[in-house]
Amino acid sequence: MSNYDLINSLSGLLILTSLMVIETKKLRTSAFLYGVQSFVLVLIFLALAVTMKADQLYLWAASAFVTKVLLVPYIIYRTQKGISEAEQPSLAVRPVVSLVLAAITLVVSFVVVSQLDLKIAAVFKPALAISVAHFFFGQLCILTQRNLLKQVLGFCLMENGSHLTLALLAYDAPELVEIGIATDAIFGVLIMSILVLQIYRSLHTLDAASLTSLKG
Amino acid sequence: MMYTTYLVWLLIAPLILSLVTFSLRWLKRYTTRLVEVIHIISISAVLILAMLVIQGVLDQGSVATLSDWLHVDALAAIFLLIVAVVGFLVGIYSIGYIRNDVEIGELEEAQVITYYGLFELFLFTMLLVVTANNIIIMWVAIEATTLGSAFLVGIYQHRPSLEAAWKYIIICTVGVAFGLYGTILVYSDAVNFLREPGEAILWTEIVKNAQALDPTLLKLAFVFVLIGFGTKAGIFPMHAWLPDAHSEAPSPVSAMLSAVLLNCALLVVIRFSIILSRGVDPEFPQTILLAFGVLSIVAASLFMFVQRDIKRILAYSSVENIGLIILGLGVGGPAGILAALLHTINHSLVKALMFCTSGNILMKYRTRDLGKIKGIIQIAPFTSILLMVGVLALVGSPPFNIFVSKFSIISAGISSGFTWLMVFCLLFLAIVFTAMLRLISSSVFGKVPDGMKTGEIKTTMLIPLIVLMVLILVLGLYIPPQIITLLNQATAITLTGSPIADTSSLISMQNTNNIPIVLLQFQRLLTP
């Protein structure tokens, strides 16, 4: 198996893990699965670093390992700890529906990416398509999940998708750029989690469907 | 050399002072007075340094530093002016407003420190947006504005304010993520022909080489950019977060969101539309901007008409005015673009005044419901004058500043052959007019509710509002030559990517007594 195949198949693994993150009921498990997925992302970064001889990607892998494999799952885990399972809302749509939507997203992403004329990533088209699809999976998660913390995980999935796109298309960008994006991502998760706790404290629910007092 | 130092300090000052403010909380050694002093130092420093940087732009065309990662040209200078001036005035207003919130128990002492720390941070992120030349840092900064202001929106921790904060952060981070895709697409294409990756990431370099970019990719990127940064700019239909966040945030924060933040996001949209105009042709972005401009005006005017909440009316008015600005940009040509940029300045000043005035009303009546706000003229006569001036300015009545820019956008549209489209927009602006006049007639006059105490709010809070009112009036009668220079250069940048252009197509200072340069030259008497 060539390096290209390895990278493309690892990207496939991202899809699998993200579906598991979305469909798992227990938040604790979801957070853990997200960590697993981020580890796959780290492996992809390492493989890309070797294949494209892009040394800066080793740094990306290291920072992603710290922030995404360790820190983000830990933040989610800590946040859900204070919230009882009983008060967690159910799914907004049935798993089958979100699976079908995910499949459609994947197909559309492949079609769109295959149309693009991107010299830089001709060999990585499947990985690129997956990264774009992954970004939309995150959005799908935000739209279909009523649990606010699941929506935070949706944001994380979205972020993993765009991170991979960035690694494929802009791995040679100055290091500071990646640091900026990673900082935004980690602060995003942190701030959203604090907001979730504030909402839980004053509303005693994690259900997005109960956040409907503002209209018009 | 001096100017570049000012530019660096312009960013460092609010960031450091924000961190100082937060560390005081951590050290548990603070008094409200101390935090307020730090706040005043921060907003004053930003105002002075911004003016110095703008002077640099007037002197030498642009100020750039840190390997060109920071770059202030005339276009950025206009937005910098808005951030600094509105930031300062609203910052001063904040002091009295937040003190009052503590007095009545809306906020705790400890939250005051959070408020000012976040205010400084928010200011820093917006300054980074307008001064960034690295397109990905532009995105990072826009995302950071959301993160910096989300807690400000939800600071009261009531059910509606937390709900507004959640919607704000979710809708904006999801929306702005699209912007990242647009940005990456442009970069990954530019890196193909610009040898140095460090160059392909700079807006100034990409614009110079825009013709070499792949047109299809560029168009796709622009759609992503418009969805992404358009969400943040409050363009319909991506505006869903805006009315909630603007109405639930403390009034000074609403003023900052509406008068400053929306424009920062708009600047990024303008930056990308310049790349596209140079790379493909101006028609593609113009058509899209026209369409979104008209949609925003139409939708906002209808929403405005049915609101009963004073701050929600103002929030939809922001959507309407952002619509007007992108309508002007969509009309294009020197006249349309210049009018749009002028409208950006004018709308910011008026909207800052209006949200702060609504803050005064809120302090008096403890409600935003127009059904309960009656007889302001008897309770707080000066506030009622501010409100009436603000509303008249907002609907575009002379002699206030918005009249000039609104008139110029419409006349630029007519002279570019969009007569029917402009007439169509005017119909909806008439709806806005009605909604706004109803706001005055229902709140300024009428029977004062029982038990209301007469009396103006603190004078220190009125001073910044008086300054805003004077600026609104002055800019309706006379635009200083420095601002005209900036507007001319910024228009040239938007048209050609460089500040030097055929000056005959721009406004000149000659033969006028400057009643806004005879309404920005009355679009050369509407010649097609």
XYZ file of C-alpha atoms in Angstrom:
744
model
C 0.000 0.000 0.000
C 1.403 3.364 -0.991
C 1.470 6.337 1.318
C -1.308 7.953 -0.680
C -3.541 4.945 -0.152
C -2.692 4.957 3.515
C -3.682 8.603 3.857
C -6.887 8.122 1.905
C -7.880 5.089 3.937
C -7.099 6.773 7.222
C -9.391 9.580 6.084
C -12.071 6.952 5.552
C -11.621 5.983 9.178
C -12.432 9.578 10.117
C -15.884 9.179 8.597
C -16.519 6.038 10.589
C -15.434 7.573 13.872
C -17.400 10.753 13.329
C -20.588 8.766 12.688
C -19.929 6.977 15.946
C -19.465 10.285 17.759
C -22.783 11.513 16.382
C -24.808 8.374 17.014
C -23.509 7.365 20.435
C -25.989 8.133 23.178
C -23.694 8.514 26.163
C -21.782 11.781 26.144
C -18.826 10.252 27.904
C -18.458 7.686 25.143
C -18.902 10.359 22.502
C -16.115 12.422 24.023
C -13.864 9.354 24.117
C -14.683 8.495 20.497
C -13.883 12.052 19.533
C -10.455 11.570 21.098
C -10.026 8.390 19.034
C -10.991 10.246 15.912
C -8.545 13.043 16.646
C -5.859 10.389 17.045
C -6.652 9.200 13.511
C -6.270 12.823 12.400
C -2.870 12.982 14.086
C -1.846 9.812 12.211
C -2.933 11.409 8.935
C -0.844 14.487 9.698
C 2.174 12.262 10.374
C 1.623 10.319 7.156
C 1.290 13.562 5.209
C 4.439 14.897 6.822
C 6.396 11.852 5.642
C 4.838 11.743 2.176
C 5.113 15.404 1.338
C 8.337 15.959 3.275
C 6.599 18.748 5.098
C 8.347 19.062 8.438
C 5.896 21.588 9.812
C 3.209 18.905 9.771
C 5.031 17.117 12.602
C 4.337 20.182 14.679
C 0.713 20.177 13.571
C 0.484 16.538 14.641
C 2.000 17.323 18.027
C -0.289 20.269 18.703
C -3.348 18.353 17.485
C -2.424 15.498 19.812
C -2.297 17.764 22.831
C -5.367 19.838 22.037
C -7.658 17.376 20.296
C -6.762 13.941 21.584
C -6.284 15.033 25.198
C -7.643 18.486 25.972
C -10.983 18.666 24.120
C -12.260 15.226 25.237
C -11.192 16.158 28.764
C -13.133 19.450 28.645
C -16.249 17.681 27.358
C -15.834 14.926 29.938
C -15.532 17.443 32.779
C -18.522 19.414 31.553
C -20.840 16.423 31.282
C -19.779 15.167 34.716
C -21.954 17.694 36.511
C -24.982 16.846 34.422
C -27.124 13.816 35.098
C -27.915 11.409 32.277
C -31.615 11.699 33.001
C -31.675 15.349 32.059
C -30.105 14.796 28.681
C -32.464 15.293 25.778
C -33.181 12.708 23.145
C -32.231 12.911 19.494
C -33.995 15.406 17.273
C -34.092 13.009 14.332
C -33.835 9.242 14.192
C -30.332 7.785 13.628
C -31.438 6.325 10.288
C -32.315 9.791 9.014
C -29.007 11.288 10.028
C -27.158 8.320 8.485
C -28.950 8.890 5.185
C -28.139 12.596 5.348
C -24.504 11.762 6.070
C -24.384 9.445 3.047
C -25.820 12.160 0.811
C -23.263 14.662 2.153
C -20.458 12.250 1.392
C -21.583 11.642 -2.178
C -22.059 15.352 -2.879
C -18.624 16.159 -1.437
C -16.968 13.562 -3.677
C -18.754 14.885 -6.751
C -17.883 18.521 -5.995
C -14.249 17.859 -5.129
C -13.734 15.742 -8.252
C -14.806 18.755 -10.312
C -12.240 21.054 -8.739
C -8.995 21.745 -10.482
C -6.587 21.732 -7.569
C -3.029 20.922 -8.602
C -1.752 20.790 -5.074
C -3.843 17.846 -4.000
C -4.567 15.818 -7.117
C -3.401 12.606 -5.417
C -5.346 13.391 -2.279
C -8.741 13.963 -3.871
C -10.462 11.227 -1.820
C -8.970 12.572 1.400
C -9.949 16.095 0.421
C -13.520 15.012 -0.355
C -13.688 13.274 3.002
C -12.392 16.327 4.817
C -15.089 18.483 3.210
C -17.766 15.874 3.974
C -16.482 15.710 7.522
C -16.909 19.444 7.886
C -20.545 19.061 6.853
C -20.990 16.078 9.197
C -20.167 18.456 12.010
C -22.878 20.803 10.842
C -25.249 17.874 10.497
C -24.496 16.951 14.093
C -25.289 20.500 15.240
C -28.558 20.514 13.296
C -29.790 17.052 14.272
C -28.763 16.922 17.923
C -30.787 18.596 20.625
C -28.191 18.036 23.320
C -26.139 21.231 23.626
C -22.948 19.321 24.431
C -23.482 17.159 21.363
C -23.649 20.410 19.407
C -20.282 21.354 20.872
C -18.946 18.007 19.652
C -20.476 18.859 16.272
C -18.370 22.001 16.269
C -15.314 19.869 17.037
C -16.067 17.491 14.166
C -16.494 20.439 11.832
C -13.177 21.751 13.023
C -11.445 18.387 12.413
C -12.771 18.459 8.852
C -11.462 21.918 8.120
C -8.189 21.076 9.860
C -7.634 18.203 7.440
C -8.546 20.416 4.483
C -6.030 22.923 5.756
C -3.352 20.248 6.100
C -3.974 19.052 2.530
C -4.184 22.446 0.866
C -2.221 24.798 3.072
C 0.355 22.697 4.934
C 3.108 25.067 3.827
C 1.458 28.140 5.343
C 3.447 29.906 8.068
C 3.309 28.084 11.402
C 1.704 30.995 13.216
C -1.407 30.601 11.070
C -1.990 27.063 12.299
C -1.380 28.168 15.867
C -4.018 30.892 15.434
C -6.601 28.451 14.108
C -5.853 25.893 16.817
C -6.127 28.563 19.518
C -9.508 29.649 18.184
C -10.672 26.026 18.177
C -9.655 25.255 21.737
C -11.044 28.509 23.089
C -14.211 27.864 21.091
C -14.727 24.526 22.847
C -13.876 26.009 26.230
C -16.234 28.981 25.876
C -19.072 26.839 24.518
C -18.652 24.385 27.394
C -18.781 27.172 29.974
C -21.911 28.523 28.278
C -23.449 25.042 28.405
C -22.807 24.923 32.149
C -24.265 28.409 32.629
C -27.352 27.417 30.668
C -27.663 24.200 32.652
C -27.369 26.065 35.943
C -30.088 28.549 35.133
C -32.393 26.464 32.926
C -31.730 22.940 34.294
C -31.671 21.438 30.851
C -29.323 20.702 27.978
C -32.124 20.608 25.458
C -31.662 23.023 22.545
C -35.398 22.735 21.905
C -36.042 24.592 25.150
C -34.070 27.604 23.935
C -36.944 29.124 22.056
C -38.029 32.193 23.986
C -36.554 34.612 21.424
C -38.440 34.819 18.176
C -39.109 37.137 15.272
C 9.212 53.836 11.224
C 7.291 55.666 13.908
C 3.972 54.721 12.373
C 4.773 51.020 12.345
C 5.549 51.210 16.066
C 2.185 52.853 16.660
C 0.503 50.095 14.675
C 2.091 47.366 16.771
C 1.178 49.133 20.013
C -2.350 49.686 18.774
C -2.797 45.914 18.981
C -0.647 45.247 22.001
C -2.191 47.897 24.269
C -5.781 46.578 24.490
C -4.576 42.950 24.596
C -2.211 43.563 27.498
C -4.716 45.699 29.366
C -7.325 42.986 28.905
C -4.967 40.440 30.399
C -4.110 42.840 33.226
C -7.812 43.242 33.959
C -8.379 39.482 34.084
C -5.294 38.910 36.208
C -6.635 41.384 38.772
C -9.606 39.109 39.209
C -7.365 36.136 39.585
C -5.236 37.947 42.166
C -8.426 39.054 43.916
C -6.953 42.544 44.311
C -9.205 44.974 42.615
C -11.678 47.729 43.092
C -14.246 48.721 40.517
C -12.560 52.114 40.300
C -9.191 50.584 39.397
C -10.735 48.432 36.678
C -12.506 51.469 35.242
C -9.256 53.425 35.156
C -7.542 50.609 33.240
C -10.511 50.565 30.869
C -10.230 54.309 30.224
C -6.485 54.006 29.609
C -7.144 51.201 27.139
C -9.821 52.927 25.055
C -7.893 56.230 25.105
C -4.700 54.487 23.993
C -6.569 52.792 21.164
C -8.104 56.095 20.078
C -4.793 57.993 20.090
C -2.755 55.222 18.471
C -5.424 54.674 15.812
C -5.382 58.382 14.959
C -1.590 58.278 14.655
C -1.743 55.236 12.379
C -4.411 56.935 10.249
C -2.165 59.992 10.047
C 0.517 57.624 8.776
C -1.848 56.369 6.068
C -2.591 59.969 5.050
C 1.135 60.760 4.978
C 2.515 57.756 3.154
C -0.401 55.805 1.669
C -0.186 52.808 3.979
C 1.412 51.541 7.169
C 2.714 47.973 7.208
C 4.815 45.933 9.607
C 5.688 42.427 10.892
C 6.582 41.101 7.410
C 3.461 42.817 6.089
C 1.190 40.666 8.241
C -0.244 43.918 9.491
C -1.143 46.409 6.814
C -3.330 49.489 7.100
C -4.292 51.138 3.842
C -6.965 53.805 3.358
C -9.691 51.134 3.251
C -8.587 49.683 6.571
C -8.105 53.207 7.955
C -11.794 53.981 7.514
C -12.757 50.908 9.516
C -10.014 51.599 12.040
C -11.478 55.042 12.527
C -14.860 53.478 13.289
C -13.448 50.923 15.742
C -11.431 53.549 17.603
C -13.963 56.399 17.759
C -17.043 54.296 18.484
C -15.019 52.064 20.804
C -13.917 55.117 22.784
C -17.314 56.809 23.040
C -19.215 53.618 23.814
C -16.437 52.666 26.221
C -16.977 55.892 28.160
C -20.736 55.326 28.133
C -20.185 51.794 29.460
C -18.826 53.074 32.761
C -22.072 54.658 33.920
C -24.177 51.893 32.430
C -22.321 49.083 34.140
C -22.239 50.972 37.456
C -25.997 51.251 37.233
C -26.306 47.532 36.472
C -24.355 46.785 39.638
C -26.464 49.202 41.692
C -29.721 47.575 40.665
C -28.299 44.083 41.111
C -28.252 43.003 37.451
C -24.522 42.388 37.656
C -22.266 41.352 40.530
C -19.039 43.187 41.377
C -16.965 40.299 40.041
C -18.776 40.424 36.708
C -17.689 44.034 36.227
C -14.133 42.845 35.825
C -15.251 40.205 33.336
C -17.105 42.880 31.419
C -14.139 45.212 31.050
C -11.648 42.427 30.437
C -13.828 41.108 27.621
C -14.508 44.614 26.283
C -10.762 45.176 25.850
C -10.320 41.730 24.333
C -13.223 42.295 21.946
C -11.667 45.613 20.920
C -8.351 43.872 20.281
C -9.918 41.185 18.091
C -11.712 43.802 15.983
C -8.526 45.837 15.612
C -6.804 42.656 14.442
C -9.512 42.098 11.815
C -9.085 45.546 10.294
C -5.284 45.605 10.404
C -4.601 42.021 9.253
C -3.168 41.486 5.802
C -2.697 37.741 6.182
C -5.992 36.309 4.920
C -6.039 33.372 7.315
C -5.270 35.659 10.266
C -8.251 37.744 9.098
C -10.358 34.626 9.555
C -8.765 33.814 12.896
C -9.527 37.349 14.068
C -13.166 37.211 12.946
C -13.631 33.904 14.768
C -11.961 35.461 17.801
C -14.443 38.360 17.788
C -17.228 35.811 18.294
C -15.388 34.072 21.090
C -14.495 37.372 22.735
C -18.007 38.742 22.674
C -20.147 35.648 23.377
C -19.896 36.098 27.161
C -20.566 39.815 26.790
C -23.851 38.956 25.080
C -24.787 36.475 27.793
C -23.361 38.410 30.746
C -26.720 38.908 32.485
C -27.142 35.108 32.684
C -30.914 35.294 32.344
C -32.678 32.743 30.265
C -33.060 34.970 27.179
C -29.532 36.354 27.323
C -27.980 32.882 27.635
C -30.169 31.716 24.775
C -29.020 34.674 22.667
C -25.376 33.976 23.526
C -25.737 30.311 22.556
C -27.394 31.114 19.227
C -24.761 33.745 18.602
C -21.793 31.481 19.164
C -23.247 28.462 17.341
C -24.572 30.300 14.283
C -21.478 32.450 13.950
C -18.878 29.715 14.412
C -20.714 27.453 11.964
C -21.135 30.336 9.507
C -17.641 31.694 9.830
C -16.207 28.190 9.291
C -17.430 28.505 5.692
C -15.287 31.604 5.492
C -12.244 29.504 6.370
C -12.942 27.262 3.377
C -13.156 30.286 1.112
C -9.896 31.578 2.524
C -8.088 28.237 2.165
C -9.256 27.910 -1.454
C -7.852 31.324 -2.340
C -4.592 30.590 -0.562
C -4.096 27.127 -2.041
C -4.615 28.574 -5.497
C -2.327 31.551 -4.941
C 0.445 29.321 -3.618
C 0.651 27.694 -7.069
C 2.156 30.746 -8.683
C 3.545 32.766 -5.809
C 6.780 30.965 -4.990
C 6.825 31.850 -1.317
C 3.950 30.452 0.770
C 4.511 33.464 2.999
C 3.517 35.698 0.109
C 0.521 33.694 -1.056
C -1.121 34.317 2.268
C -0.925 38.113 2.062
C -3.930 39.967 0.745
C -1.759 42.653 -0.879
C 0.218 40.032 -2.848
C -2.859 38.053 -3.872
C -4.537 41.205 -5.187
C -1.466 42.096 -7.249
C -1.542 38.657 -8.858
C -5.286 38.125 -8.885
C -5.414 37.644 -12.652
C -3.409 34.434 -12.321
C -5.982 32.836 -9.999
C -8.338 30.144 -11.285
C -11.689 31.874 -11.979
C -13.859 28.879 -11.035
C -12.104 28.367 -7.734
C -12.257 32.063 -7.036
C -16.000 32.203 -7.603
C -16.526 29.178 -5.374
C -14.311 30.773 -2.733
C -16.308 33.987 -2.853
C -19.563 32.150 -2.255
C -18.001 30.511 0.812
C -16.622 33.861 1.955
C -19.950 35.596 1.554
C -21.810 32.926 3.522
C -19.068 32.856 6.144
C -18.274 36.474 6.806
C -21.759 37.530 5.690
C -23.103 35.623 8.702
C -20.996 37.816 10.925
C -21.896 40.970 9.003
C -25.601 40.281 9.517
C -26.494 39.895 5.849
C -29.927 38.315 5.275
C -30.620 35.325 5.424
C -27.554 34.587 7.566
C -28.563 37.229 10.118
C -30.511 34.884 12.456
C -28.209 35.474 15.455
C -28.276 39.242 15.150
C -31.622 40.413 16.538
C -31.298 38.146 19.577
C -27.718 39.054 20.400
C -28.238 42.768 19.786
C -31.335 42.937 21.932
C -30.201 40.759 24.846
C -26.681 42.152 25.267
C -26.074 45.122 27.590
C -26.760 48.274 25.541
C -23.118 49.371 25.159
C -22.297 45.881 23.866
C -25.236 46.086 21.439
C -23.749 49.356 20.222
C -20.351 47.741 19.682
C -21.856 44.724 17.919
C -23.963 46.785 15.593
C -21.786 49.811 14.966
C -18.373 48.154 14.865
C -18.424 44.365 14.628
C -20.716 44.102 11.593
C -18.446 46.496 9.707
C -15.332 44.499 10.547
C -16.865 41.420 8.938
C -17.984 43.552 6.023
C -14.413 44.728 5.486
C -13.323 41.123 4.995
C -16.120 40.599 2.450
C -14.943 43.758 0.648
C -11.327 42.518 0.681
C -12.335 39.267 -1.003
C -14.632 40.994 -3.478
C -11.635 43.100 -4.541
C -9.634 39.920 -5.238
C -12.554 38.566 -7.214
C -13.139 41.784 -9.173
C -9.502 41.833 -10.164
C -9.268 38.101 -10.825
C -12.497 37.324 -12.629
C -14.513 40.395 -13.443
C -16.295 42.906 -11.212
C -19.697 41.812 -12.451
C -19.814 38.505 -10.598
C -19.332 39.838 -7.058
C -21.407 42.925 -7.850
C -24.422 40.921 -8.935
C -24.246 38.777 -5.816
C -23.816 41.801 -3.550
C -26.729 43.597 -5.226
C -28.970 40.597 -4.691
C -28.049 40.191 -1.023
C -28.292 43.929 -0.477
C -31.838 44.117 -1.804
C -32.847 40.957 0.091
C -31.475 42.347 3.341
C -33.318 45.645 2.921
C -36.604 43.959 2.056
C -36.501 41.380 4.836
C -35.250 43.766 7.504
C -37.884 46.386 6.758
C -40.673 43.830 7.051
C -39.296 42.379 10.298
C -38.834 45.876 11.675
C -42.431 46.724 11.047
C -43.768 44.005 13.340
C -41.397 44.466 16.281
C -42.471 45.858 19.628
C -39.058 45.630 21.276
C -37.085 48.853 20.819
C -33.706 47.108 20.589
C -34.976 44.523 18.127
C -36.178 47.330 15.869
C -32.699 48.808 16.015
C -31.166 45.387 15.376
C -33.194 44.907 12.196
C -32.284 48.441 11.239
C -28.660 47.259 11.286
C -29.514 44.471 8.847
C -31.232 47.060 6.659
C -28.224 49.389 6.716
C -25.723 46.619 6.050
C -28.034 45.815 3.131
C -27.751 49.414 1.942
C -23.963 49.300 2.184
C -23.656 46.140 0.104
C -26.240 47.549 -2.287
C -23.857 50.482 -2.815
C -20.926 48.113 -3.275
C -23.021 46.071 -5.693
C -23.889 49.153 -7.724
C -20.146 49.609 -7.913
C -18.199 52.226 -9.769
C -16.494 55.022 -7.877
C -19.785 56.648 -6.883
C -21.432 53.523 -5.483
C -18.388 52.356 -3.585
C -17.589 55.756 -2.117
C -21.176 56.221 -1.001
C -21.190 52.737 0.547
C -17.997 53.432 2.489
C -19.341 56.763 3.700
C -22.532 55.031 4.753
C -20.459 52.608 6.818
C -19.063 55.515 8.860
C -22.412 57.295 9.105
C -24.412 54.253 10.112
C -21.891 53.363 12.809
C -22.140 56.744 14.488
C -25.925 56.841 14.383
C -26.358 53.248 15.524
C -23.935 53.737 18.414
C -26.000 56.741 19.488
C -29.256 54.823 19.122
C -28.232 51.748 21.104
C -26.791 53.873 23.896
C -29.946 55.988 23.951
C -31.993 52.808 24.136
C -29.762 51.991 27.111
C -30.834 55.231 28.793
C -34.462 54.327 28.192
C -33.901 50.821 29.515
C -32.326 52.250 32.679
C -35.388 54.408 33.260
C -38.216 52.081 32.275
C -36.633 48.647 32.931
C -38.312 47.344 29.788
C -37.748 47.317 26.036
C -41.428 46.894 25.254
C -42.683 49.844 23.232
C -46.148 49.243 24.648
C -44.841 50.260 28.071
C -42.322 52.970 27.178
C -44.390 56.140 27.096
C -43.769 59.829 27.640
C -39.961 59.899 27.558
C -40.132 63.603 26.841
C -41.559 64.193 30.294
C -39.352 61.734 32.131
C -36.005 62.451 30.485
C -36.280 65.303 28.001
C -32.693 65.206 26.837
C -32.805 61.473 26.141
C -35.941 62.060 24.108
C -34.071 64.636 22.001
C -31.245 62.133 21.444
C -33.793 59.523 20.431
C -35.539 61.845 17.990
C -32.279 63.009 16.431
C -31.139 59.400 16.125
C -34.353 58.260 14.481
C -34.439 61.205 12.074
C -30.818 60.568 11.164
C -31.474 56.844 10.765
C -34.352 57.275 8.329
C -32.143 59.588 6.284
C -33.559 62.999 6.901
C -31.419 66.087 6.264
C -29.376 67.742 7.723
C -27.962 64.569 9.301
C -25.133 62.466 7.915
C -27.083 59.401 6.746
C -29.062 61.567 4.353
C -25.882 62.226 2.366
C -24.802 58.614 2.062
C -28.275 57.154 1.494
C -28.994 59.761 -1.148
C -25.647 59.062 -2.801
C -26.139 55.288 -2.844
C -29.541 55.666 -4.488
C -28.352 58.282 -6.987
C -25.288 56.159 -7.826
C -27.666 53.264 -8.447
C -29.841 55.339 -10.751
C -26.886 56.720 -12.669
C -25.578 53.166 -13.159
C -28.868 52.143 -14.746
C -30.482 50.397 -11.769
C -33.391 52.849 -11.644
C -36.161 50.312 -11.040
C -34.180 48.425 -8.468
C -33.598 51.669 -6.567
C -37.295 52.548 -6.734
C -38.062 49.064 -5.410
C -35.655 49.588 -2.504
C -37.104 53.019 -1.777
C -40.524 51.407 -1.289
C -39.105 49.278 1.482
C -37.157 52.170 2.925
C -40.546 53.853 3.230
C -41.678 50.949 5.427
C -38.573 51.493 7.563
C -39.504 55.161 7.768
C -42.968 54.309 9.078
C -41.647 51.804 11.607
C -39.125 54.318 12.899
C -41.567 57.193 13.174
C -43.947 54.917 15.029
C -41.119 54.196 17.455
C -40.824 57.907 18.252
C -44.510 58.682 18.364
C -45.279 55.796 20.676
C -42.381 56.262 23.093
C -41.506 59.945 23.212
C -45.066 61.092 23.748
C -47.986 59.465 25.531
C -48.965 59.039 29.149
C -46.123 58.450 31.592
C -46.554 55.118 33.428
C -47.433 55.423 37.118
C -44.636 55.654 39.632
C -41.946 56.832 37.180
C -39.355 59.203 38.582
C -38.521 62.212 36.443
C -34.882 63.006 35.839
C -32.080 62.507 33.340
C -29.451 59.823 33.768
C -25.934 60.821 34.829
C -24.273 63.634 32.892
C -21.090 61.595 32.367
C -23.164 59.154 30.363
C -24.728 61.900 28.288
C -21.424 63.453 27.186
C -20.365 60.670 24.778
C -23.882 60.694 23.344
C -23.712 64.458 22.793
C -20.386 63.986 20.991
C -22.001 61.348 18.764
C -24.934 63.666 18.060
C -22.599 66.508 17.101
C -20.598 64.202 14.799
C -23.817 63.045 13.125
C -24.866 66.618 12.494
C -21.426 67.861 11.413
C -20.853 65.014 8.954
C -24.194 65.923 7.400
C -22.950 69.436 6.712
C -19.211 69.158 6.291
C -16.874 66.235 5.722
C -13.287 66.984 6.757
C -10.771 66.810 3.876
C -8.827 64.020 5.619
C -11.868 61.778 5.528
C -12.466 62.681 1.878
C -8.868 61.690 1.107
C -9.337 58.364 2.880
C -12.651 57.752 1.100
C -11.133 58.560 -2.294
C -8.156 56.294 -1.728
C -10.281 53.502 -0.267
C -12.577 53.695 -3.287
C -9.569 53.462 -5.580
C -8.343 50.409 -3.651
C -11.738 48.766 -3.953
C -11.823 49.465 -7.679
C -8.265 48.730 -8.694
C -6.466 47.228 -5.738
C -4.204 50.264 -5.419
C -4.816 53.648 -3.794
C -3.824 55.688 -6.827
C -6.511 55.968 -9.451
C -7.848 58.288 -12.061
C -8.848 61.103 -9.737
C -11.325 62.604 -12.158
C -13.737 59.801 -11.404
C -13.573 60.514 -7.683
C -14.832 63.428 -5.685
C -12.809 66.590 -5.627
C -12.652 69.219 -2.961
C -12.833 72.143 -5.328
C -15.685 74.558 -5.951
C -17.767 73.456 -3.030
C -18.636 74.659 0.377
C -18.726 71.005 1.205
C -22.396 70.350 1.951
C -21.018 66.850 1.824
C -19.264 67.810 -1.315
C -22.578 68.783 -2.789
C -24.070 65.432 -1.914
C -21.055 63.590 -3.241
C -21.366 65.363 -6.584
C -25.001 64.328 -7.086
C -23.803 61.454 -9.173
C -22.803 63.802 -11.977
C -26.461 64.653 -12.403
C -27.373 61.014 -12.950
C -25.678 60.666 -16.305
C -25.755 57.091 -17.485
